[in-house]
Amino acid sequence: MPQLIVTVEGVEVKHVYLTKDVTTLGRKQDNDIVLDNGAVSGRHCRFELKGLADVFVEDDGSTNGTFVNNARIKRHKLEDEDVVAIAGFRIRYLQATDQSGFGATAIMTMGSTPHLPPPASAMFRVLTGSSAGLEVPVVKAVSTFGKPGVAVIAVSHRRTGYYAATLDGTQAPQINGKPLGQDPVLLADQDVVELAGTRMQFCLGA
């Protein structure tokens, strides 16, 4: 899931996962992200999560401005590794994270040292919603997709292929119209996963 890492002079002070449709940032204590600094406006900016992976940052009329990669913005779609600057704070944006409750055991066998399988080309193509057409590469040993508390799946890369399993949420994900449980299922090229109301197609390269 998308995340923000807030630093001051290179020291990490906050680590935030974007799980809400709108995450507010400012000096006032009722913001989701509170930066208690006089150069930060009470309502400084907001981060909007669209679909599964699109994140926009929008300035809320702040006094000192919101900057992305050293350029002042009003509203901007964030890309992986973009840096948002607010006063003396630097906020690094990451599109995804390895964090999940699944995977460490899924890619290990007793008495062996876990390691990644040889590189392979795999991705999910979003078919519906505001992110339709977005292609999300699956490049990690374990990747998580979805919205926490609603529907989250974990996709693990093993020697024998890519396996999906339900990790969290109140809505049961589906593969090709069939419910996906907590037992890992081998994904096949062109499988369609429905997750939190969004349909994604699994594409496996040669």
Coordinates of N, CA and C in Angstrom, one line a residue:
M1 N 0.8 -1.2 0.0 CA 0.0 0.0 0.0 C 0.9 1.2 0.0
P2 N 0.4 2.4 -0.5 CA 1.2 3.6 -0.5 C 1.6 4.1 0.9
Q3 N 2.7 4.7 1.0 CA 3.2 5.1 2.3 C 4.0 6.4 2.2
L4 N 4.1 7.2 3.3 CA 4.8 8.4 3.4 C 5.9 8.3 4.5
I5 N 7.1 8.7 4.2 CA 8.1 8.7 5.2 C 8.6 10.1 5.4
V6 N 8.3 10.7 6.6 CA 8.6 12.1 6.9 C 9.9 12.2 7.6
T7 N 10.8 13.0 7.1 CA 12.1 13.2 7.8 C 12.4 14.7 8.0
V8 N 13.2 15.0 9.0 CA 13.8 16.3 9.2 C 15.3 16.2 9.3
E9 N 16.0 16.9 8.4 CA 17.4 16.8 8.3 C 17.9 15.3 8.3
G10 N 17.2 14.5 7.5 CA 17.6 13.1 7.3 C 17.1 12.2 8.4
V11 N 16.5 12.7 9.4 CA 16.0 11.8 10.5 C 14.5 11.5 10.4
E12 N 14.2 10.2 10.3 CA 12.8 9.9 10.2 C 12.0 10.2 11.4
V13 N 10.9 11.0 11.3 CA 10.0 11.3 12.4 C 8.6 10.8 12.3
K14 N 8.2 10.4 11.2 CA 6.9 9.7 11.0 C 6.9 8.8 9.8
H15 N 6.1 7.7 9.9 CA 6.0 6.7 8.9 C 4.5 6.4 8.8
V16 N 3.9 6.9 7.7 CA 2.4 6.8 7.5 C 2.0 6.0 6.3
Y17 N 1.1 5.0 6.5 CA 0.5 4.3 5.4 C -0.8 4.9 5.0
L18 N -1.0 5.1 3.7 CA -2.2 5.8 3.2 C -3.3 4.8 3.0
T19 N -4.2 4.7 4.1 CA -5.3 3.8 4.0 C -6.6 4.4 3.8
K20 N -6.7 5.8 3.9 CA -7.9 6.5 3.8 C -8.0 7.1 2.4
D21 N -9.3 7.5 2.0 CA -9.4 8.2 0.7 C -8.8 9.5 0.8
V22 N -8.8 10.2 1.9 CA -8.2 11.5 2.1 C -7.4 11.5 3.4
T23 N -6.2 11.9 3.4 CA -5.3 12.0 4.6 C -4.8 13.4 4.6
T24 N -5.2 14.1 5.7 CA -4.9 15.5 5.9 C -3.6 15.7 6.6
L25 N -2.9 16.8 6.3 CA -1.6 17.2 7.0 C -1.6 18.6 7.3
G26 N -1.2 18.9 8.5 CA -1.1 20.3 9.0 C -0.6 20.5 10.4
R27 N -0.6 21.7 10.9 CA -0.2 22.0 12.3 C -1.2 21.6 13.3
K28 N -2.5 21.8 12.9 CA -3.6 21.5 13.9 C -3.7 20.0 14.3
Q29 N -4.1 19.8 15.5 CA -4.0 18.5 16.1 C -5.1 17.5 15.5
D30 N -6.1 18.0 14.8 CA -7.1 17.1 14.3 C -6.7 16.7 12.9
N31 N -5.6 17.0 12.4 CA -5.1 16.4 11.1 C -4.7 15.0 11.3
D32 N -4.7 14.2 10.2 CA -4.2 12.8 10.2 C -2.7 12.8 10.4
I33 N -2.0 13.7 9.8 CA -0.6 13.9 10.0 C -0.3 15.3 10.6
V34 N 0.2 15.3 11.8 CA 0.4 16.6 12.5 C 1.9 16.9 12.5
L35 N 2.2 18.1 11.9 CA 3.6 18.6 11.9 C 3.6 19.9 12.7
D36 N 4.0 19.8 13.9 CA 3.9 20.9 14.9 C 5.1 21.9 14.7
N37 N 4.9 22.7 13.7 CA 6.0 23.7 13.3 C 5.3 24.9 12.8
G38 N 5.8 26.1 13.2 CA 5.2 27.4 12.9 C 5.1 27.6 11.4
A39 N 6.0 27.0 10.6 CA 6.0 27.2 9.1 C 5.0 26.4 8.4
V40 N 4.4 25.5 9.2 CA 3.3 24.6 8.6 C 2.0 25.2 8.9
S41 N 1.1 25.3 7.9 CA -0.2 25.9 8.1 C -1.1 24.9 8.9
G42 N -2.1 25.5 9.5 CA -3.1 24.6 10.3 C -3.7 23.5 9.4
R43 N -4.1 23.9 8.2 CA -4.5 22.9 7.2 C -3.6 23.1 6.0
H44 N -2.6 22.3 5.9 CA -1.5 22.6 4.9 C -1.8 21.9 3.6
C45 N -2.0 20.6 3.6 CA -2.2 19.9 2.3 C -2.9 18.6 2.6
R46 N -3.3 17.9 1.6 CA -4.0 16.6 1.7 C -3.5 15.6 0.7
F47 N -3.5 14.4 1.1 CA -3.2 13.3 0.2 C -4.4 12.5 -0.2
E48 N -4.8 12.4 -1.5 CA -6.0 11.7 -1.9 C -5.6 10.4 -2.6
L49 N -6.2 9.3 -2.1 CA -6.0 8.0 -2.6 C -7.1 7.7 -3.6
K50 N -6.8 7.5 -4.9 CA -7.7 7.2 -5.9 C -7.5 5.7 -6.4
G51 N -8.6 4.9 -6.4 CA -8.4 3.6 -6.9 C -7.5 2.8 -5.9
L52 N -6.6 1.9 -6.5 CA -5.8 1.1 -5.7 C -4.4 1.7 -5.6
A53 N -4.0 2.6 -6.5 CA -2.6 3.0 -6.5 C -2.3 4.5 -6.7
D54 N -3.3 5.2 -7.2 CA -3.0 6.6 -7.5 C -3.2 7.5 -6.3
V55 N -2.1 8.3 -6.1 CA -2.1 9.3 -4.9 C -1.9 10.7 -5.5
F56 N -2.7 11.6 -5.1 CA -2.5 13.0 -5.4 C -2.3 13.8 -4.1
V57 N -1.4 14.8 -4.2 CA -1.2 15.7 -3.1 C -1.7 17.1 -3.6
E58 N -2.5 17.7 -2.7 CA -3.1 19.0 -3.0 C -2.9 20.0 -1.9
D59 N -2.4 21.1 -2.3 CA -2.1 22.2 -1.3 C -3.5 22.8 -0.8
D60 N -3.7 23.0 0.5 CA -4.9 23.6 1.0 C -4.8 25.1 1.2
G61 N -4.1 25.8 0.3 CA -4.0 27.2 0.5 C -3.0 27.6 1.6
S62 N -2.0 26.8 1.7 CA -1.0 27.1 2.8 C -0.3 28.4 2.6
T63 N 0.3 28.9 3.6 CA 1.0 30.2 3.5 C 2.4 30.0 2.8
N64 N 3.1 28.9 3.2 CA 4.4 28.7 2.7 C 4.5 27.7 1.5
G65 N 3.4 27.1 1.1 CA 3.4 26.3 -0.1 C 3.8 24.8 0.2
T66 N 3.4 24.0 -0.8 CA 3.7 22.6 -0.9 C 4.6 22.4 -2.1
F67 N 5.7 21.7 -2.0 CA 6.6 21.5 -3.1 C 6.8 20.0 -3.4
V68 N 6.8 19.6 -4.7 CA 7.1 18.3 -5.1 C 8.4 18.3 -6.0
N69 N 9.4 17.6 -5.5 CA 10.7 17.6 -6.3 C 11.1 19.1 -6.6
N70 N 11.0 19.9 -5.6 CA 11.5 21.3 -5.6 C 10.6 22.3 -6.5
A71 N 9.5 21.8 -6.9 CA 8.6 22.7 -7.7 C 7.3 22.9 -6.9
R72 N 6.9 24.1 -6.7 CA 5.6 24.4 -6.0 C 4.4 23.9 -6.7
I73 N 3.5 23.3 -6.0 CA 2.3 22.7 -6.7 C 1.0 23.2 -6.0
K74 N -0.1 23.1 -6.8 CA -1.4 23.2 -6.2 C -2.0 21.8 -6.1
R75 N -1.9 21.0 -7.1 CA -2.3 19.6 -7.1 C -1.4 18.8 -8.0
H76 N -1.0 17.6 -7.5 CA 0.0 16.9 -8.3 C -0.1 15.4 -8.0
K77 N -0.1 14.6 -9.1 CA -0.1 13.1 -9.0 C 1.3 12.7 -8.6
L78 N 1.4 11.9 -7.5 CA 2.7 11.5 -7.0 C 3.2 10.2 -7.8
E79 N 4.5 10.2 -8.0 CA 5.1 9.0 -8.6 C 6.0 8.4 -7.5
D80 N 6.3 7.1 -7.7 CA 7.2 6.4 -6.7 C 8.5 7.2 -6.5
E81 N 8.9 7.4 -5.2 CA 10.1 8.1 -4.8 C 10.0 9.6 -4.9
D82 N 8.9 10.2 -5.3 CA 8.8 11.6 -5.2 C 9.0 12.1 -3.8
V83 N 9.5 13.4 -3.7 CA 9.8 14.0 -2.4 C 8.9 15.2 -2.3
V84 N 8.1 15.3 -1.3 CA 7.3 16.4 -1.0 C 8.0 17.2 0.1
A85 N 8.1 18.6 -0.1 CA 8.8 19.4 0.8 C 7.8 20.4 1.4
I86 N 7.7 20.4 2.8 CA 6.8 21.3 3.5 C 7.7 21.9 4.6
A87 N 8.0 23.2 4.5 CA 8.9 23.9 5.4 C 10.2 23.1 5.5
G88 N 10.6 22.7 6.7 CA 11.9 21.9 6.8 C 11.7 20.4 6.7
F89 N 10.4 20.0 6.5 CA 10.1 18.6 6.4 C 10.3 18.0 5.0
R90 N 10.8 16.8 4.9 CA 10.8 16.1 3.6 C 10.0 14.8 3.7
I91 N 9.1 14.7 2.8 CA 8.2 13.5 2.8 C 8.4 12.7 1.6
R92 N 9.0 11.5 1.8 CA 9.2 10.6 0.6 C 8.0 9.7 0.4
Y93 N 7.6 9.7 -0.8 CA 6.4 8.9 -1.2 C 6.8 7.5 -1.8
L94 N 6.3 6.4 -1.3 CA 6.5 5.1 -1.9 C 5.2 4.5 -2.3
Q95 N 5.1 4.0 -3.5 CA 3.9 3.4 -4.0 C 3.5 2.1 -3.3
A96 N 4.4 1.3 -2.9 CA 4.1 0.0 -2.3 C 5.0 -0.3 -1.1
T97 N 4.7 -1.4 -0.4 CA 5.5 -1.8 0.7 C 5.5 -3.3 0.8
D98 N 6.5 -3.9 1.4 CA 6.6 -5.3 1.6 C 5.8 -5.7 2.8
Q99 N 5.3 -4.8 3.6 CA 4.7 -5.1 4.8 C 3.4 -6.0 4.6
S100 N 3.3 -7.1 5.3 CA 2.1 -8.0 5.3 C 2.3 -9.0 6.3
G101 N 1.2 -9.7 6.7 CA 1.3 -10.7 7.7 C 1.5 -12.1 7.0
F102 N 1.8 -12.1 5.7 CA 1.9 -13.3 4.9 C 3.1 -13.2 4.1
G103 N 3.8 -14.3 3.9 CA 4.9 -14.3 3.0 C 6.2 -14.8 3.5
A104 N 6.6 -14.4 4.7 CA 7.8 -14.9 5.3 C 7.8 -16.4 5.3
T105 N 6.7 -17.0 5.8 CA 6.6 -18.5 5.8 C 6.3 -19.0 4.4
A106 N 5.6 -18.2 3.6 CA 5.2 -18.7 2.3 C 6.3 -19.0 1.4
I107 N 7.5 -18.3 1.6 CA 8.6 -18.5 0.7 C 9.8 -19.2 1.3
M108 N 9.5 -19.8 2.5 CA 10.6 -20.5 3.2 C 10.3 -21.9 3.3
T109 N 11.3 -22.8 3.3 CA 11.2 -24.2 3.7 C 12.1 -24.5 4.8
M110 N 11.8 -25.4 5.6 CA 12.6 -25.7 6.8 C 14.0 -26.1 6.4
G111 N 14.9 -25.4 7.2 CA 16.3 -25.7 7.0 C 17.0 -25.1 5.8
S112 N 16.3 -24.2 5.1 CA 16.8 -23.6 3.9 C 16.9 -22.1 4.1
T113 N 17.7 -21.4 3.3 CA 17.8 -19.9 3.4 C 16.9 -19.4 2.3
P114 N 15.9 -18.5 2.7 CA 15.0 -18.0 1.7 C 15.7 -17.0 0.7
H115 N 15.3 -17.0 -0.6 CA 15.8 -16.1 -1.5 C 14.9 -16.0 -2.7
L116 N 15.0 -14.9 -3.4 CA 14.1 -14.7 -4.5 C 14.3 -15.7 -5.6
P117 N 13.2 -16.1 -6.3 CA 13.4 -16.9 -7.5 C 14.0 -16.0 -8.6
P118 N 14.4 -16.6 -9.7 CA 15.0 -15.9 -10.8 C 14.0 -14.8 -11.3
P119 N 14.5 -13.7 -11.8 CA 13.6 -12.6 -12.3 C 12.5 -13.1 -13.3
A120 N 11.3 -12.6 -13.2 CA 10.2 -12.9 -14.1 C 9.4 -11.7 -14.3
S121 N 8.7 -11.7 -15.4 CA 7.9 -10.5 -15.7 C 6.4 -10.8 -15.3
A122 N 5.9 -10.1 -14.4 CA 4.5 -10.2 -14.0 C 3.9 -8.9 -13.6
M123 N 2.6 -8.7 -13.8 CA 2.0 -7.4 -13.4 C 0.5 -7.6 -13.3
F124 N -0.1 -6.6 -12.7 CA -1.6 -6.5 -12.7 C -2.0 -5.3 -13.5
R125 N -3.0 -5.5 -14.4 CA -3.5 -4.4 -15.2 C -4.9 -4.1 -14.6
V126 N -5.1 -2.8 -14.2 CA -6.4 -2.4 -13.6 C -7.4 -2.3 -14.7
L127 N -8.5 -2.9 -14.6 CA -9.6 -2.9 -15.7 C -10.7 -1.9 -15.4
T128 N -10.9 -1.6 -14.2 CA -12.1 -0.7 -13.8 C -11.7 0.4 -12.9
G129 N -12.6 1.4 -12.8 CA -12.4 2.5 -11.9 C -11.5 3.6 -12.4
S130 N -11.2 4.5 -11.5 CA -10.4 5.7 -12.0 C -9.0 5.3 -12.4
S131 N -8.5 4.2 -12.0 CA -7.1 3.7 -12.3 C -7.1 2.8 -13.5
A132 N -8.2 2.6 -14.2 CA -8.3 1.7 -15.3 C -7.1 2.0 -16.3
G133 N -6.4 0.9 -16.7 CA -5.3 1.0 -17.6 C -4.0 1.0 -16.9
L134 N -4.0 1.3 -15.6 CA -2.8 1.3 -14.8 C -2.2 -0.1 -14.7
E135 N -0.8 -0.2 -14.9 CA -0.1 -1.5 -14.8 C 0.8 -1.4 -13.6
V136 N 0.6 -2.4 -12.7 CA 1.3 -2.5 -11.5 C 2.3 -3.7 -11.5
P137 N 3.6 -3.5 -11.7 CA 4.5 -4.7 -11.7 C 4.5 -5.4 -10.4
V138 N 4.7 -6.7 -10.5 CA 4.8 -7.6 -9.3 C 6.3 -8.0 -9.3
V139 N 7.1 -7.3 -8.5 CA 8.6 -7.5 -8.5 C 9.2 -7.9 -7.2
K140 N 8.4 -8.0 -6.2 CA 8.9 -8.4 -4.9 C 8.6 -9.8 -4.5
A141 N 9.3 -10.3 -3.5 CA 9.0 -11.7 -3.0 C 7.6 -11.8 -2.5
V142 N 7.1 -10.8 -1.9 CA 5.7 -10.7 -1.4 C 5.2 -9.3 -1.6
S143 N 4.1 -9.2 -2.3 CA 3.5 -7.9 -2.5 C 2.0 -7.9 -2.0
T144 N 1.6 -6.8 -1.5 CA 0.2 -6.7 -1.0 C -0.6 -5.7 -1.9
F145 N -1.8 -6.0 -2.1 CA -2.7 -5.1 -2.9 C -4.0 -5.0 -2.2
G146 N -4.7 -3.8 -2.3 CA -6.0 -3.6 -1.8 C -6.1 -2.5 -0.8
K147 N -7.2 -2.4 -0.1 CA -7.5 -1.4 0.9 C -7.6 -2.1 2.3
P148 N -6.8 -1.7 3.2 CA -6.8 -2.3 4.6 C -8.2 -2.2 5.2
G149 N -8.7 -3.3 5.8 CA -10.0 -3.3 6.4 C -11.2 -3.6 5.4
V150 N -10.9 -3.5 4.1 CA -11.9 -3.8 3.1 C -11.5 -5.1 2.4
A151 N -10.4 -5.1 1.7 CA -10.0 -6.3 1.1 C -8.5 -6.2 0.7
V152 N -7.7 -7.1 1.2 CA -6.2 -7.1 0.9 C -5.8 -8.5 0.5
I153 N -5.1 -8.6 -0.6 CA -4.5 -9.9 -0.9 C -3.0 -9.8 -0.9
A154 N -2.3 -11.0 -0.7 CA -0.9 -11.1 -0.7 C -0.5 -11.9 -1.9
V155 N 0.4 -11.5 -2.7 CA 0.9 -12.2 -3.9 C 2.4 -12.6 -3.6
S156 N 2.7 -13.9 -3.5 CA 4.0 -14.3 -3.3 C 4.6 -14.9 -4.5
H157 N 5.9 -14.6 -4.8 CA 6.6 -15.1 -5.9 C 7.5 -16.3 -5.5
R158 N 7.2 -17.5 -6.0 CA 7.9 -18.7 -5.6 C 8.6 -19.2 -6.9
R159 N 9.3 -20.3 -6.7 CA 10.0 -20.9 -7.8 C 9.0 -21.4 -8.8
T160 N 7.8 -21.9 -8.3 CA 6.8 -22.5 -9.2 C 5.8 -21.5 -9.7
G161 N 5.9 -20.2 -9.4 CA 5.0 -19.3 -10.0 C 4.6 -18.2 -8.9
Y162 N 3.5 -17.5 -9.2 CA 2.9 -16.5 -8.4 C 1.7 -17.0 -7.7
Y163 N 1.6 -16.9 -6.4 CA 0.5 -17.4 -5.6 C -0.2 -16.2 -4.9
A164 N -1.6 -16.3 -4.9 CA -2.4 -15.2 -4.2 C -3.1 -15.8 -3.1
A165 N -3.3 -15.1 -2.0 CA -4.1 -15.5 -0.9 C -4.7 -14.3 -0.2
T166 N -5.9 -14.4 0.4 CA -6.5 -13.3 1.1 C -5.7 -13.1 2.4
L167 N -5.5 -11.8 2.7 CA -4.7 -11.4 3.8 C -5.6 -10.7 4.9
D168 N -6.5 -9.9 4.4 CA -7.3 -9.1 5.4 C -8.5 -8.5 4.7
G169 N -9.5 -8.1 5.5 CA -10.6 -7.4 5.0 C -12.0 -8.1 5.2
T170 N -13.0 -7.3 5.0 CA -14.4 -7.8 5.2 C -15.0 -8.3 3.9
Q171 N -14.5 -7.8 2.8 CA -15.0 -8.3 1.5 C -14.1 -9.4 0.9
A172 N -14.7 -10.5 0.5 CA -13.9 -11.6 0.0 C -13.4 -11.3 -1.4
P173 N -12.1 -11.3 -1.7 CA -11.6 -11.1 -3.0 C -12.0 -12.3 -3.9
Q174 N -12.0 -12.1 -5.2 CA -12.4 -13.2 -6.1 C -11.4 -13.4 -7.2
I175 N -11.2 -14.6 -7.7 CA -10.4 -14.9 -8.8 C -11.3 -15.6 -9.9
N176 N -11.5 -14.9 -11.0 CA -12.3 -15.5 -12.1 C -13.7 -15.8 -11.5
G177 N -14.2 -14.9 -10.6 CA -15.6 -15.1 -10.1 C -15.7 -16.0 -8.9
K178 N -14.6 -16.6 -8.5 CA -14.6 -17.6 -7.4 C -13.9 -17.0 -6.2
P179 N -14.5 -17.1 -4.9 CA -13.9 -16.6 -3.7 C -12.4 -17.0 -3.5
L180 N -11.6 -16.1 -3.1 CA -10.2 -16.4 -2.8 C -10.1 -16.5 -1.2
G181 N -9.6 -17.6 -0.8 CA -9.4 -17.8 0.7 C -8.0 -17.5 1.1
Q182 N -7.6 -18.0 2.3 CA -6.3 -17.8 2.9 C -5.3 -18.8 2.4
D183 N -5.7 -19.8 1.8 CA -4.8 -20.8 1.2 C -4.3 -20.3 -0.1
P184 N -3.0 -20.2 -0.3 CA -2.4 -19.7 -1.6 C -2.9 -20.4 -2.8
V185 N -3.3 -19.7 -3.9 CA -3.7 -20.2 -5.1 C -2.8 -19.8 -6.2
L186 N -2.4 -20.7 -7.1 CA -1.5 -20.4 -8.2 C -2.2 -19.5 -9.2
L187 N -1.6 -18.3 -9.5 CA -2.2 -17.5 -10.5 C -1.8 -17.9 -11.9
A188 N -2.7 -17.8 -12.9 CA -2.4 -18.1 -14.3 C -2.5 -16.8 -15.1
D189 N -1.8 -16.8 -16.2 CA -1.9 -15.6 -17.1 C -3.3 -15.3 -17.5
Q190 N -3.7 -14.1 -17.4 CA -5.0 -13.5 -17.7 C -6.1 -13.8 -16.7
D191 N -5.7 -14.3 -15.5 CA -6.7 -14.4 -14.4 C -7.2 -13.0 -14.1
V192 N -8.4 -13.0 -13.7 CA -9.0 -11.7 -13.3 C -9.3 -11.7 -11.8
V193 N -8.7 -10.8 -11.1 CA -8.9 -10.7 -9.6 C -9.9 -9.5 -9.3
E194 N -10.9 -9.7 -8.5 CA -11.8 -8.6 -8.1 C -11.4 -8.3 -6.7
L195 N -11.1 -7.0 -6.4 CA -10.6 -6.6 -5.1 C -11.1 -5.3 -4.7
A196 N -11.9 -5.3 -3.7 CA -12.5 -4.0 -3.1 C -13.2 -3.2 -4.2
G197 N -14.0 -4.0 -5.1 CA -14.7 -3.4 -6.2 C -14.0 -3.0 -7.4
T198 N -12.7 -3.4 -7.4 CA -11.8 -3.1 -8.6 C -11.4 -4.4 -9.2
R199 N -11.5 -4.5 -10.5 CA -11.1 -5.7 -11.3 C -9.7 -5.5 -11.9
M200 N -8.8 -6.5 -11.7 CA -7.5 -6.4 -12.2 C -7.2 -7.7 -12.9
Q201 N -6.4 -7.6 -14.0 CA -6.0 -8.8 -14.8 C -4.5 -9.1 -14.5
F202 N -4.3 -10.4 -14.2 CA -2.9 -10.8 -13.9 C -2.3 -11.1 -15.3
C203 N -1.1 -10.5 -15.5 CA -0.4 -10.8 -16.8 C 1.0 -11.3 -16.5
L204 N 1.3 -12.4 -17.1 CA 2.6 -13.1 -16.9 C 3.4 -13.1 -18.1
G205 N 4.6 -12.5 -18.0 CA 5.5 -12.4 -19.2 C 6.1 -13.8 -19.5
A206 N 6.8 -13.8 -20.7 CA 7.4 -15.0 -21.1 C 8.6 -15.3 -20.3

